[in-house]
């Protein structure tokens, strides 16, 4: 499927997180799919190498032979990124991360998110800062979901978070990148990877995030809730690659007025 | 004795360990994590860790999520 011209392009430097190198800059969630088979197919189509999971109580008394998410999304093949979704306090988030580390045999890469309220699922940044500090001191590698405030983003980086993940819009809203200016500022100030996490609705939203210079995008609902999740996963893969290439290529300057693209010399009229 | 297991009352034999609890639940060998009274019980200690009456036990696993 590779276009011949692609071969002529200089190689991009890969995404590096916690010392591991990734070719894909698309990170995907595993929630809201019809079943595990669809989850597996969508993730395959997305090309993602980092996949988020949630940590919840085991359903006791259910058929114990029922397939487990980690049988489909195997930790041998994918980097599993446990999240703290649903946590509204630093305490719950830290507890969740510790359980995740035990669950994944000491794997200490986590996506920290501490929510503030149900209506917007906006991050509670004071609790996020408390949790981030505690987790970092405990040896976790923290990728942090946060508001798009450039100063807080920098603070999280200085504390030792390994990736900054501002929201583009509220989780599950599909509204796209609402504050391009802030995302741009966060990218410009950051020495660690910046990934837009939450808010992407369709392929062009993902492209915009990458055109702003983000190192990657994390999404779930935009793929899972599309009419055809597998096709949307593929669209997102291409959108991320397109946006990344556009960012590397450097866009033309915007101008207020037209400027002819055909020469004016040699006209015969 | 009675413990609280994933938020619900649960009856099990005195002297039970985390390992015997997981066996009783047919969860032995599954990819999960166990917490007792909000402290992790590492897999390596499941066989020795004795549960006490009134313990709050959480057994968790990974599910789909963003």
XYZ file of C-alpha atoms in Angstrom:
335
model
C 0.000 0.000 0.000
C 3.025 2.260 0.344
C 3.129 4.888 -2.356
C 6.404 4.754 -4.298
C 7.131 8.399 -3.509
C 7.091 7.608 0.226
C 10.379 5.817 -0.152
C 12.092 9.040 -1.092
C 11.087 10.765 2.135
C 13.664 11.125 4.877
C 12.753 8.944 7.826
C 10.869 10.554 10.688
C 12.211 10.061 14.163
C 9.996 7.653 16.062
C 7.948 8.363 19.167
C 9.923 7.414 22.277
C 8.152 6.801 25.584
C 9.839 5.378 28.650
C 12.807 4.294 26.541
C 10.681 2.359 24.063
C 10.394 3.298 20.425
C 7.072 3.384 18.601
C 6.408 3.692 14.894
C 2.740 4.574 15.409
C 1.721 7.892 16.900
C -1.860 6.792 17.410
C -2.775 5.438 20.843
C -6.163 3.837 21.240
C -8.579 2.904 23.980
C -10.469 -0.366 24.218
C -13.808 0.822 25.604
C -17.267 0.863 24.016
C -16.786 -1.789 21.353
C -19.528 -4.306 20.610
C -17.320 -7.223 21.621
C -13.720 -8.271 22.034
C -13.477 -9.430 18.421
C -14.375 -5.959 17.174
C -11.947 -4.423 19.668
C -9.156 -6.581 18.301
C -9.951 -5.824 14.662
C -10.221 -2.073 15.233
C -6.922 -1.930 17.070
C -5.274 -3.937 14.331
C -6.618 -1.508 11.697
C -5.485 1.514 13.711
C -1.889 0.318 13.693
C -1.605 1.421 17.320
C 1.136 -0.072 19.451
C 0.008 1.460 22.753
C -3.431 0.504 24.000
C -5.257 1.758 27.069
C -7.256 -0.418 29.447
C -9.310 0.264 32.563
C -9.021 -1.562 35.889
C -12.268 -2.786 37.408
C -13.638 -5.361 39.801
C -13.643 -8.890 38.439
C -17.198 -10.139 37.945
C -17.407 -12.963 40.421
C -19.525 -15.948 39.553
C -19.283 -15.258 35.830
C -18.067 -17.942 33.482
C -14.360 -18.032 34.336
C -13.489 -19.216 30.834
C -14.905 -16.081 29.281
C -12.215 -14.422 27.149
C -10.281 -11.674 28.854
C -9.350 -8.380 27.204
C -5.658 -9.117 27.687
C -6.072 -12.373 25.751
C -7.091 -10.315 22.704
C -4.779 -7.361 23.356
C -1.774 -9.279 24.501
C 0.849 -7.476 26.585
C 3.482 -9.324 24.577
C 2.371 -7.593 21.402
C 1.088 -4.226 22.659
C 2.245 -1.783 25.283
C -0.647 -1.815 27.734
C -1.404 1.569 29.211
C -3.703 1.218 32.223
C -5.762 4.295 32.940
C -7.317 5.710 36.071
C -10.595 6.543 34.351
C -13.458 7.024 36.754
C -11.207 8.293 39.555
C -12.238 11.586 41.134
C -9.503 11.753 43.771
C -5.732 11.405 43.874
C -6.141 8.570 46.372
C -8.324 6.474 44.068
C -6.038 7.143 41.119
C -2.926 6.062 43.014
C -4.700 2.929 44.242
C -5.764 2.096 40.704
C -2.216 2.490 39.391
C -0.831 0.201 42.071
C -3.398 -2.464 41.195
C -2.550 -2.044 37.517
C 1.148 -2.514 38.208
C 0.423 -5.722 40.087
C -1.939 -6.862 37.337
C 0.689 -6.301 34.662
C 3.602 -7.896 36.527
C 5.378 -4.712 37.533
C 4.794 -2.749 34.320
C 4.792 0.803 35.617
C 3.642 2.933 32.677
C 0.265 4.501 33.498
C -2.162 7.040 32.154
C -3.150 9.249 35.046
C -6.495 10.954 34.834
C -8.305 12.453 37.798
C -11.710 13.757 36.880
C -13.433 16.779 38.320
C -17.105 16.383 37.482
C -19.377 14.083 35.560
C -20.883 16.560 33.150
C -17.651 17.548 31.416
C -15.264 14.871 32.761
C -12.874 17.789 32.903
C -9.641 16.969 34.742
C -9.312 18.020 38.373
C -5.839 19.498 38.134
C -5.168 19.974 41.846
C -5.824 16.277 42.485
C -3.910 15.377 39.315
C -0.817 17.184 40.611
C -1.048 15.400 43.981
C -1.449 11.997 42.333
C 1.326 12.634 39.801
C 3.798 13.458 42.542
C 2.930 10.396 44.583
C 3.099 8.089 41.564
C 6.400 9.480 40.318
C 7.911 9.067 43.798
C 6.720 5.470 43.745
C 8.540 4.798 40.466
C 5.633 5.020 38.040
C 6.108 6.410 34.536
C 3.230 8.828 34.316
C 1.510 9.932 31.131
C -0.853 12.585 32.351
C -4.257 13.633 31.083
C -4.577 17.342 31.813
C -6.254 20.597 30.974
C -4.773 22.604 28.103
C -3.178 25.169 30.420
C 0.417 25.697 29.231
C 1.707 26.520 32.721
C 0.219 23.436 34.341
C 1.497 21.318 31.460
C 5.004 22.615 32.087
C 4.654 22.020 35.806
C 3.677 18.380 35.199
C 6.698 17.950 32.959
C 9.012 19.472 35.568
C 7.602 17.103 38.175
C 8.711 14.204 35.999
C 5.686 13.143 33.970
C 6.960 11.379 30.850
C 4.188 12.619 28.555
C 1.741 15.497 28.713
C -1.732 14.734 27.406
C -3.989 17.781 27.242
C -7.581 17.350 26.214
C -8.654 18.658 22.815
C -12.269 18.741 24.041
C -14.172 16.855 26.751
C -13.836 13.060 26.805
C -16.284 11.408 24.430
C -17.548 14.731 23.039
C -16.044 14.414 19.566
C -15.813 18.204 19.320
C -12.254 18.291 17.993
C -9.412 20.547 19.100
C -11.144 23.487 20.772
C -8.077 25.553 21.652
C -5.414 25.147 19.017
C -3.480 28.058 20.396
C -3.027 26.432 23.824
C -2.080 23.079 22.330
C 0.464 24.878 20.171
C 1.927 26.655 23.218
C 2.130 23.419 25.198
C 3.948 21.713 22.323
C 6.351 24.615 21.940
C 7.280 24.604 25.652
C 7.564 20.862 26.135
C 10.679 18.698 26.211
C 8.611 15.519 26.632
C 6.060 14.116 24.182
C 2.723 15.934 24.011
C -0.299 13.887 22.983
C -3.810 15.142 22.566
C -5.992 12.905 24.696
C -9.748 13.182 24.353
C -12.035 15.207 22.142
C -11.170 13.883 18.701
C -14.330 13.149 16.694
C -13.153 12.382 13.204
C -10.029 12.013 11.106
C -9.489 15.719 10.425
C -9.408 16.417 14.176
C -6.535 13.977 14.571
C -4.738 15.560 11.631
C -5.106 19.007 13.169
C -3.576 17.792 16.434
C -0.578 16.452 14.535
C -0.299 19.600 12.386
C 0.000 21.563 15.616
C 3.140 19.553 16.349
C 1.756 17.035 18.801
C 3.754 13.844 19.131
C 0.662 11.675 19.074
C -3.048 11.378 19.732
C -4.935 9.097 22.105
C -8.531 8.321 21.247
C -11.246 5.804 21.908
C -14.820 6.946 21.280
C -14.111 8.417 17.836
C -13.235 4.931 16.623
C -15.486 2.768 18.784
C -18.636 4.818 18.182
C -18.188 5.298 14.451
C -20.748 3.410 12.346
C -17.868 1.304 11.042
C -15.162 1.275 13.707
C -12.704 -0.749 11.638
C -12.804 1.725 8.760
C -12.565 4.674 11.128
C -9.549 3.072 12.806
C -7.896 2.942 9.405
C -8.913 6.554 8.701
C -7.356 7.631 11.985
C -4.124 5.815 11.197
C -3.878 7.704 7.903
C -4.959 10.995 9.490
C -2.189 10.798 12.073
C 0.376 10.016 9.392
C -0.896 12.873 7.213
C -0.831 15.393 10.008
C 2.623 14.322 11.070
C 3.946 14.664 7.524
C 2.317 18.074 7.150
C 3.943 19.215 10.395
C 7.347 17.942 9.294
C 6.901 19.481 5.853
C 6.073 22.914 7.295
C 2.968 24.509 5.897
C 2.925 27.534 3.592
C 2.280 30.870 5.256
C -1.305 32.081 5.390
C -1.990 35.214 3.368
C -4.889 37.583 3.322
C -5.118 37.818 -0.485
C -4.609 35.593 -3.509
C -1.275 34.966 -5.134
C -1.367 33.354 -8.587
C 0.161 29.932 -8.870
C 0.547 30.056 -12.675
C 3.218 32.404 -14.093
C 2.017 35.714 -15.544
C 4.877 35.785 -18.078
C 4.129 34.375 -21.526
C 0.415 35.010 -21.506
C -0.941 35.409 -25.102
C -4.128 37.272 -24.224
C -15.609 -16.164 58.643
C -17.004 -13.247 56.717
C -15.073 -10.882 54.539
C -16.119 -8.155 52.135
C -15.273 -9.241 48.611
C -15.615 -6.693 45.814
C -18.060 -4.748 47.934
C -20.234 -7.699 48.949
C -20.342 -10.015 51.947
C -18.582 -13.310 51.341
C -18.247 -16.362 53.556
C -15.090 -18.442 53.572
C -13.231 -20.910 55.787
C -11.157 -19.686 58.694
C -7.437 -19.753 57.883
C -8.210 -19.083 54.218
C -5.446 -17.466 52.196
C -5.713 -15.264 49.130
C -4.774 -18.316 47.057
C -7.559 -20.473 48.510
C -10.028 -17.640 47.933
C -8.989 -17.370 44.279
C -9.265 -21.139 43.933
C -12.777 -21.063 45.372
C -13.685 -18.381 42.836
C -12.151 -20.409 39.990
C -9.849 -17.475 39.313
C -6.560 -19.189 40.022
C -3.972 -18.366 37.378
C -6.044 -15.564 35.834
C -4.518 -12.197 35.084
C -5.785 -10.189 38.050
C -4.644 -8.185 41.046
C -5.666 -8.472 44.683
C -5.888 -5.796 47.310
C -6.680 -6.399 50.984
C -7.719 -3.391 53.067
C -6.386 -1.111 50.314
C -2.932 -2.698 50.226
C -1.726 -4.766 47.285
C -1.069 -8.424 47.991
C 1.586 -9.374 45.432
C 1.047 -12.574 43.488
C 4.115 -14.083 45.126
C 2.389 -13.813 48.528
C -1.039 -15.167 47.598
C -0.301 -18.625 49.004
C 0.851 -17.373 52.418
C -1.350 -14.333 52.928
C -4.011 -15.273 55.485
C -7.284 -13.418 55.379
C -8.934 -12.173 58.574
C -12.607 -11.768 59.344
C -13.790 -8.367 58.185
C -11.052 -7.924 55.561
C -12.023 -5.841 52.588
C -10.781 -7.702 49.537
C -10.766 -6.376 45.988
C -10.093 -8.600 42.985
C -9.638 -6.591 39.822
C -8.776 -7.168 36.192
C -8.307 -5.194 32.984
C -11.345 -4.297 30.907
C -11.961 -2.098 27.909
C -11.456 1.585 28.548
C -10.016 4.764 27.104
